Amino acid sequence: NWDHEFAMFGSNIKRKICLGSKEKRINILKNLTDTNVLITTYGLLREDEDLYQNLSFNTMIIDEAQNIKNNMAGITKVVKKIQAETKFALTGTPLENSILELWSIFDFINKGYLGTLKEFQKSYAIPIEKFKENSRASKLKMSASPFVLRRLKTDKHVISDLPEKMVLDEYCYLAKPQAMLY
């Protein structure tokens, strides 16, 4: 998908897609001198962790950043080890289950900005999630908002290329054996 977007909007940008066999990926990563953009997947990053150890990038942009929201997950650890001067995270869902997910993404894009995990838990996660402290939530929002660029589908000046939202309810009923299992 990203290669297609570059072809449409940045065809002059020299890019490589790091896919295929391990041997092919090794060769791609050995020859990045004439490359502006390297595209790969989370799964291949995990497989190729050792190949990225000695590489350093000017900019690293991760899409679907919810993949690194669990700070303890293997892929999160691999992504955070990759050396890059500047880091960006793109996601439509920065929070799903816990405010700690926001910390994990910030730990990637701006390590230390929201403190260590323990500091964040003490200052924000526990007061907000356990005690519903709105003042702490407001403080966190003020700290994070300068780094969050958000498009709203309702803002026609920002996002005129999206059609109106359509909601179609489709019901799928369970068969009797499925309902019994459920």
PDB file of C-alpha atoms in Angstrom:
ATOM      1  CA  ASN A   1       0.000   0.000   0.000  1.00  0.00           C
ATOM      2  CA  TRP A   2       2.752   2.472   0.890  1.00  0.00           C
ATOM      3  CA  ASP A   3       4.615   1.702  -2.326  1.00  0.00           C
ATOM      4  CA  HIS A   4       1.406   2.448  -4.231  1.00  0.00           C
ATOM      5  CA  GLU A   5       1.039   5.779  -2.376  1.00  0.00           C
ATOM      6  CA  PHE A   6       4.626   6.726  -3.199  1.00  0.00           C
ATOM      7  CA  ALA A   7       4.031   5.812  -6.848  1.00  0.00           C
ATOM      8  CA  MET A   8       1.025   8.142  -6.945  1.00  0.00           C
ATOM      9  CA  PHE A   9       2.294  11.063  -4.873  1.00  0.00           C
ATOM     10  CA  GLY A  10       6.079  10.760  -4.692  1.00  0.00           C
ATOM     11  CA  SER A  11       7.259   8.752  -7.670  1.00  0.00           C
ATOM     12  CA  ASN A  12      10.622  10.562  -7.613  1.00  0.00           C
ATOM     13  CA  ILE A  13      11.369   9.204  -4.126  1.00  0.00           C
ATOM     14  CA  LYS A  14      13.783   6.282  -4.331  1.00  0.00           C
ATOM     15  CA  ARG A  15      12.376   3.420  -2.318  1.00  0.00           C
ATOM     16  CA  LYS A  16      12.950  -0.245  -1.667  1.00  0.00           C
ATOM     17  CA  ILE A  17      10.578  -2.830  -0.289  1.00  0.00           C
ATOM     18  CA  CYS A  18      12.270  -5.231   2.084  1.00  0.00           C
ATOM     19  CA  LEU A  19      10.270  -8.395   1.404  1.00  0.00           C
ATOM     20  CA  GLY A  20      10.963 -11.859   0.072  1.00  0.00           C
ATOM     21  CA  SER A  21      13.397 -14.491   1.210  1.00  0.00           C
ATOM     22  CA  LYS A  22      15.861 -13.869   4.031  1.00  0.00           C
ATOM     23  CA  GLU A  23      18.701 -13.789   1.497  1.00  0.00           C
ATOM     24  CA  LYS A  24      16.891 -11.179  -0.593  1.00  0.00           C
ATOM     25  CA  ARG A  25      16.211  -9.026   2.488  1.00  0.00           C
ATOM     26  CA  ILE A  26      19.860  -9.247   3.548  1.00  0.00           C
ATOM     27  CA  ASN A  27      20.932  -8.006   0.113  1.00  0.00           C
ATOM     28  CA  ILE A  28      18.422  -5.143   0.203  1.00  0.00           C
ATOM     29  CA  LEU A  29      19.604  -4.025   3.646  1.00  0.00           C
ATOM     30  CA  LYS A  30      23.270  -4.199   2.578  1.00  0.00           C
ATOM     31  CA  ASN A  31      22.641  -1.798  -0.307  1.00  0.00           C
ATOM     32  CA  LEU A  32      20.677   1.212   0.941  1.00  0.00           C
ATOM     33  CA  THR A  33      23.004   3.952  -0.336  1.00  0.00           C
ATOM     34  CA  ASP A  34      20.672   5.000  -3.166  1.00  0.00           C
ATOM     35  CA  THR A  35      17.487   4.678  -1.082  1.00  0.00           C
ATOM     36  CA  ASN A  36      15.324   7.391   0.457  1.00  0.00           C
ATOM     37  CA  VAL A  37      12.626   5.096   1.856  1.00  0.00           C
ATOM     38  CA  LEU A  38      12.695   1.509   3.060  1.00  0.00           C
ATOM     39  CA  ILE A  39       9.325  -0.214   3.406  1.00  0.00           C
ATOM     40  CA  THR A  40       8.855  -3.417   5.379  1.00  0.00           C
ATOM     41  CA  THR A  41       6.443  -5.132   7.744  1.00  0.00           C
ATOM     42  CA  TYR A  42       6.341  -5.613  11.502  1.00  0.00           C
ATOM     43  CA  GLY A  43       6.669  -9.364  11.049  1.00  0.00           C
ATOM     44  CA  LEU A  44       9.804  -9.051   8.953  1.00  0.00           C
ATOM     45  CA  LEU A  45      11.293  -6.525  11.356  1.00  0.00           C
ATOM     46  CA  ARG A  46      10.950  -9.131  14.069  1.00  0.00           C
ATOM     47  CA  GLU A  47      12.524 -11.830  11.877  1.00  0.00           C
ATOM     48  CA  ASP A  48      15.346  -9.509  10.801  1.00  0.00           C
ATOM     49  CA  GLU A  49      16.091  -7.861  14.154  1.00  0.00           C
ATOM     50  CA  ASP A  50      19.784  -8.760  13.870  1.00  0.00           C
ATOM     51  CA  LEU A  51      20.023  -7.179  10.398  1.00  0.00           C
ATOM     52  CA  TYR A  52      18.906  -3.785  11.713  1.00  0.00           C
ATOM     53  CA  GLN A  53      21.307  -3.668  14.692  1.00  0.00           C
ATOM     54  CA  ASN A  54      24.038  -1.788  12.819  1.00  0.00           C
ATOM     55  CA  LEU A  55      21.742   0.349  10.681  1.00  0.00           C
ATOM     56  CA  SER A  56      20.767   3.909  11.451  1.00  0.00           C
ATOM     57  CA  PHE A  57      18.076   5.924   9.702  1.00  0.00           C
ATOM     58  CA  ASN A  58      17.409   9.652   9.474  1.00  0.00           C
ATOM     59  CA  THR A  59      13.680   9.136   9.932  1.00  0.00           C
ATOM     60  CA  MET A  60      11.589   6.158  10.924  1.00  0.00           C
ATOM     61  CA  ILE A  61       7.845   6.200  10.402  1.00  0.00           C
ATOM     62  CA  ILE A  62       5.697   3.371  11.637  1.00  0.00           C
ATOM     63  CA  ASP A  63       2.149   2.923  10.423  1.00  0.00           C
ATOM     64  CA  GLU A  64      -0.509   1.144  12.451  1.00  0.00           C
ATOM     65  CA  ALA A  65       1.375   2.111  15.619  1.00  0.00           C
ATOM     66  CA  GLN A  66      -1.116   0.184  17.717  1.00  0.00           C
ATOM     67  CA  ASN A  67       1.245  -2.720  16.963  1.00  0.00           C
ATOM     68  CA  ILE A  68       3.672  -1.281  19.532  1.00  0.00           C
ATOM     69  CA  LYS A  69       1.125  -0.324  22.196  1.00  0.00           C
ATOM     70  CA  ASN A  70       2.001  -3.302  24.385  1.00  0.00           C
ATOM     71  CA  ASN A  71       5.344  -2.292  25.843  1.00  0.00           C
ATOM     72  CA  MET A  72       6.142  -5.910  26.757  1.00  0.00           C
ATOM     73  CA  ALA A  73       5.470  -7.365  23.285  1.00  0.00           C
ATOM     74  CA  GLY A  74       8.389  -8.665  21.272  1.00  0.00           C
ATOM     75  CA  ILE A  75       7.653  -6.541  18.225  1.00  0.00           C
ATOM     76  CA  THR A  76       7.517  -3.406  20.375  1.00  0.00           C
ATOM     77  CA  LYS A  77      10.977  -4.134  21.734  1.00  0.00           C
ATOM     78  CA  VAL A  78      12.357  -4.753  18.233  1.00  0.00           C
ATOM     79  CA  VAL A  79      10.854  -1.554  16.787  1.00  0.00           C
ATOM     80  CA  LYS A  80      12.161   0.552  19.672  1.00  0.00           C
ATOM     81  CA  LYS A  81      15.713  -0.796  19.197  1.00  0.00           C
ATOM     82  CA  ILE A  82      16.010   0.500  15.634  1.00  0.00           C
ATOM     83  CA  GLN A  83      18.183   3.600  15.480  1.00  0.00           C
ATOM     84  CA  ALA A  84      16.669   6.695  13.878  1.00  0.00           C
ATOM     85  CA  GLU A  85      17.217  10.404  14.421  1.00  0.00           C
ATOM     86  CA  THR A  86      13.533  11.251  14.092  1.00  0.00           C
ATOM     87  CA  LYS A  87      10.579   8.962  14.708  1.00  0.00           C
ATOM     88  CA  PHE A  88       6.902   9.253  13.808  1.00  0.00           C
ATOM     89  CA  ALA A  89       4.000   6.972  14.659  1.00  0.00           C
ATOM     90  CA  LEU A  90       0.787   6.847  12.633  1.00  0.00           C
ATOM     91  CA  THR A  91      -2.307   5.334  14.191  1.00  0.00           C
ATOM     92  CA  GLY A  92      -6.034   5.756  14.133  1.00  0.00           C
ATOM     93  CA  THR A  93      -6.353   4.210  17.582  1.00  0.00           C
ATOM     94  CA  PRO A  94      -3.703   5.480  20.009  1.00  0.00           C
ATOM     95  CA  LEU A  95      -5.692   4.116  22.964  1.00  0.00           C
ATOM     96  CA  GLU A  96      -7.830   1.006  23.082  1.00  0.00           C
ATOM     97  CA  ASN A  97      -7.452  -0.702  26.451  1.00  0.00           C
ATOM     98  CA  SER A  98      -5.155   1.297  28.705  1.00  0.00           C
ATOM     99  CA  ILE A  99      -3.477   4.675  28.906  1.00  0.00           C
ATOM    100  CA  LEU A 100      -0.179   2.772  29.057  1.00  0.00           C
ATOM    101  CA  GLU A 101      -0.559   2.246  25.302  1.00  0.00           C
ATOM    102  CA  LEU A 102      -0.075   5.987  24.809  1.00  0.00           C
ATOM    103  CA  TRP A 103       3.068   5.836  26.923  1.00  0.00           C
ATOM    104  CA  SER A 104       4.464   3.027  24.760  1.00  0.00           C
ATOM    105  CA  ILE A 105       3.941   5.005  21.553  1.00  0.00           C
ATOM    106  CA  PHE A 106       5.509   8.107  23.110  1.00  0.00           C
ATOM    107  CA  ASP A 107       8.385   5.981  24.368  1.00  0.00           C
ATOM    108  CA  PHE A 108       9.035   5.200  20.703  1.00  0.00           C
ATOM    109  CA  ILE A 109       8.678   8.703  19.239  1.00  0.00           C
ATOM    110  CA  ASN A 110      10.182  10.724  22.098  1.00  0.00           C
ATOM    111  CA  LYS A 111      11.806   8.439  24.665  1.00  0.00           C
ATOM    112  CA  GLY A 112      11.638   9.813  28.181  1.00  0.00           C
ATOM    113  CA  TYR A 113       9.220  12.638  27.385  1.00  0.00           C
ATOM    114  CA  LEU A 114       6.462  11.092  29.505  1.00  0.00           C
ATOM    115  CA  GLY A 115       8.970   9.678  31.994  1.00  0.00           C
ATOM    116  CA  THR A 116       9.789   6.073  32.650  1.00  0.00           C
ATOM    117  CA  LEU A 117       7.021   3.503  32.699  1.00  0.00           C
ATOM    118  CA  LYS A 118       6.953   3.544  36.513  1.00  0.00           C
ATOM    119  CA  GLU A 119       6.832   7.352  36.615  1.00  0.00           C
ATOM    120  CA  PHE A 120       4.033   7.404  34.047  1.00  0.00           C
ATOM    121  CA  GLN A 121       2.051   4.820  35.973  1.00  0.00           C
ATOM    122  CA  LYS A 122       2.400   6.814  39.184  1.00  0.00           C
ATOM    123  CA  SER A 123       1.728  10.236  37.630  1.00  0.00           C
ATOM    124  CA  TYR A 124      -0.959   9.370  35.097  1.00  0.00           C
ATOM    125  CA  ALA A 125      -2.118   5.779  34.660  1.00  0.00           C
ATOM    126  CA  ILE A 126      -3.163   5.053  38.237  1.00  0.00           C
ATOM    127  CA  PRO A 127      -4.685   8.484  38.984  1.00  0.00           C
ATOM    128  CA  ILE A 128      -6.596   8.549  35.681  1.00  0.00           C
ATOM    129  CA  GLU A 129      -7.670   4.916  35.308  1.00  0.00           C
ATOM    130  CA  LYS A 130      -8.159   3.959  38.941  1.00  0.00           C
ATOM    131  CA  PHE A 131      -9.234   7.232  40.561  1.00  0.00           C
ATOM    132  CA  LYS A 132     -10.724   9.027  37.498  1.00  0.00           C
ATOM    133  CA  GLU A 133      -8.710  12.193  38.200  1.00  0.00           C
ATOM    134  CA  ASN A 134      -9.733  14.596  35.432  1.00  0.00           C
ATOM    135  CA  SER A 135      -7.001  17.082  36.346  1.00  0.00           C
ATOM    136  CA  ARG A 136      -4.332  14.452  35.610  1.00  0.00           C
ATOM    137  CA  ALA A 137      -6.062  13.548  32.345  1.00  0.00           C
ATOM    138  CA  SER A 138      -6.064  17.227  31.363  1.00  0.00           C
ATOM    139  CA  LYS A 139      -2.382  17.558  32.240  1.00  0.00           C
ATOM    140  CA  LEU A 140      -1.548  14.495  30.131  1.00  0.00           C
ATOM    141  CA  LYS A 141      -3.601  15.828  27.229  1.00  0.00           C
ATOM    142  CA  MET A 142      -1.729  19.149  27.403  1.00  0.00           C
ATOM    143  CA  SER A 143       1.609  17.305  27.427  1.00  0.00           C
ATOM    144  CA  ALA A 144       0.745  15.002  24.534  1.00  0.00           C
ATOM    145  CA  SER A 145      -1.320  17.266  22.279  1.00  0.00           C
ATOM    146  CA  PRO A 146       1.617  19.204  20.711  1.00  0.00           C
ATOM    147  CA  PHE A 147       2.803  15.903  19.261  1.00  0.00           C
ATOM    148  CA  VAL A 148      -0.561  14.641  18.047  1.00  0.00           C
ATOM    149  CA  LEU A 149      -1.820  15.624  14.617  1.00  0.00           C
ATOM    150  CA  ARG A 150      -5.392  14.538  14.222  1.00  0.00           C
ATOM    151  CA  ARG A 151      -7.712  14.671  11.260  1.00  0.00           C
ATOM    152  CA  LEU A 152     -11.397  14.717  11.973  1.00  0.00           C
ATOM    153  CA  LYS A 153     -13.790  13.362   9.386  1.00  0.00           C
ATOM    154  CA  THR A 154     -16.188  16.176  10.244  1.00  0.00           C
ATOM    155  CA  ASP A 155     -13.698  18.909   9.281  1.00  0.00           C
ATOM    156  CA  LYS A 156     -14.350  19.418   5.560  1.00  0.00           C
ATOM    157  CA  HIS A 157     -11.375  21.790   5.177  1.00  0.00           C
ATOM    158  CA  VAL A 158      -8.933  19.177   6.369  1.00  0.00           C
ATOM    159  CA  ILE A 159     -10.347  16.049   4.830  1.00  0.00           C
ATOM    160  CA  SER A 160     -12.483  16.804   1.807  1.00  0.00           C
ATOM    161  CA  ASP A 161     -11.448  13.592   0.051  1.00  0.00           C
ATOM    162  CA  LEU A 162     -13.423  11.276   2.354  1.00  0.00           C
ATOM    163  CA  PRO A 163     -17.042  10.455   1.625  1.00  0.00           C
ATOM    164  CA  GLU A 164     -19.708  10.891   4.264  1.00  0.00           C
ATOM    165  CA  LYS A 165     -19.727   8.144   6.848  1.00  0.00           C
ATOM    166  CA  MET A 166     -22.248   5.433   6.079  1.00  0.00           C
ATOM    167  CA  VAL A 167     -23.412   2.961   8.687  1.00  0.00           C
ATOM    168  CA  LEU A 168     -24.976  -0.247   7.482  1.00  0.00           C
ATOM    169  CA  ASP A 169     -26.109  -2.676  10.152  1.00  0.00           C
ATOM    170  CA  GLU A 170     -25.890  -6.293   9.080  1.00  0.00           C
ATOM    171  CA  TYR A 171     -27.001  -8.985  11.453  1.00  0.00           C
ATOM    172  CA  CYS A 172     -25.469 -12.410  11.529  1.00  0.00           C
ATOM    173  CA  TYR A 173     -27.322 -14.885  13.659  1.00  0.00           C
ATOM    174  CA  LEU A 174     -25.629 -17.845  15.238  1.00  0.00           C
ATOM    175  CA  ALA A 175     -26.744 -21.361  14.419  1.00  0.00           C
ATOM    176  CA  LYS A 176     -28.142 -23.237  17.420  1.00  0.00           C
ATOM    177  CA  PRO A 177     -24.877 -25.192  18.091  1.00  0.00           C
ATOM    178  CA  GLN A 178     -22.895 -21.949  17.864  1.00  0.00           C
ATOM    179  CA  ALA A 179     -25.277 -20.161  20.217  1.00  0.00           C
ATOM    180  CA  MET A 180     -24.962 -23.009  22.702  1.00  0.00           C
ATOM    181  CA  LEU A 181     -21.166 -22.780  22.607  1.00  0.00           C
ATOM    182  CA  TYR A 182     -21.313 -19.025  22.962  1.00  0.00           C
TER     183      TYR A 182
END
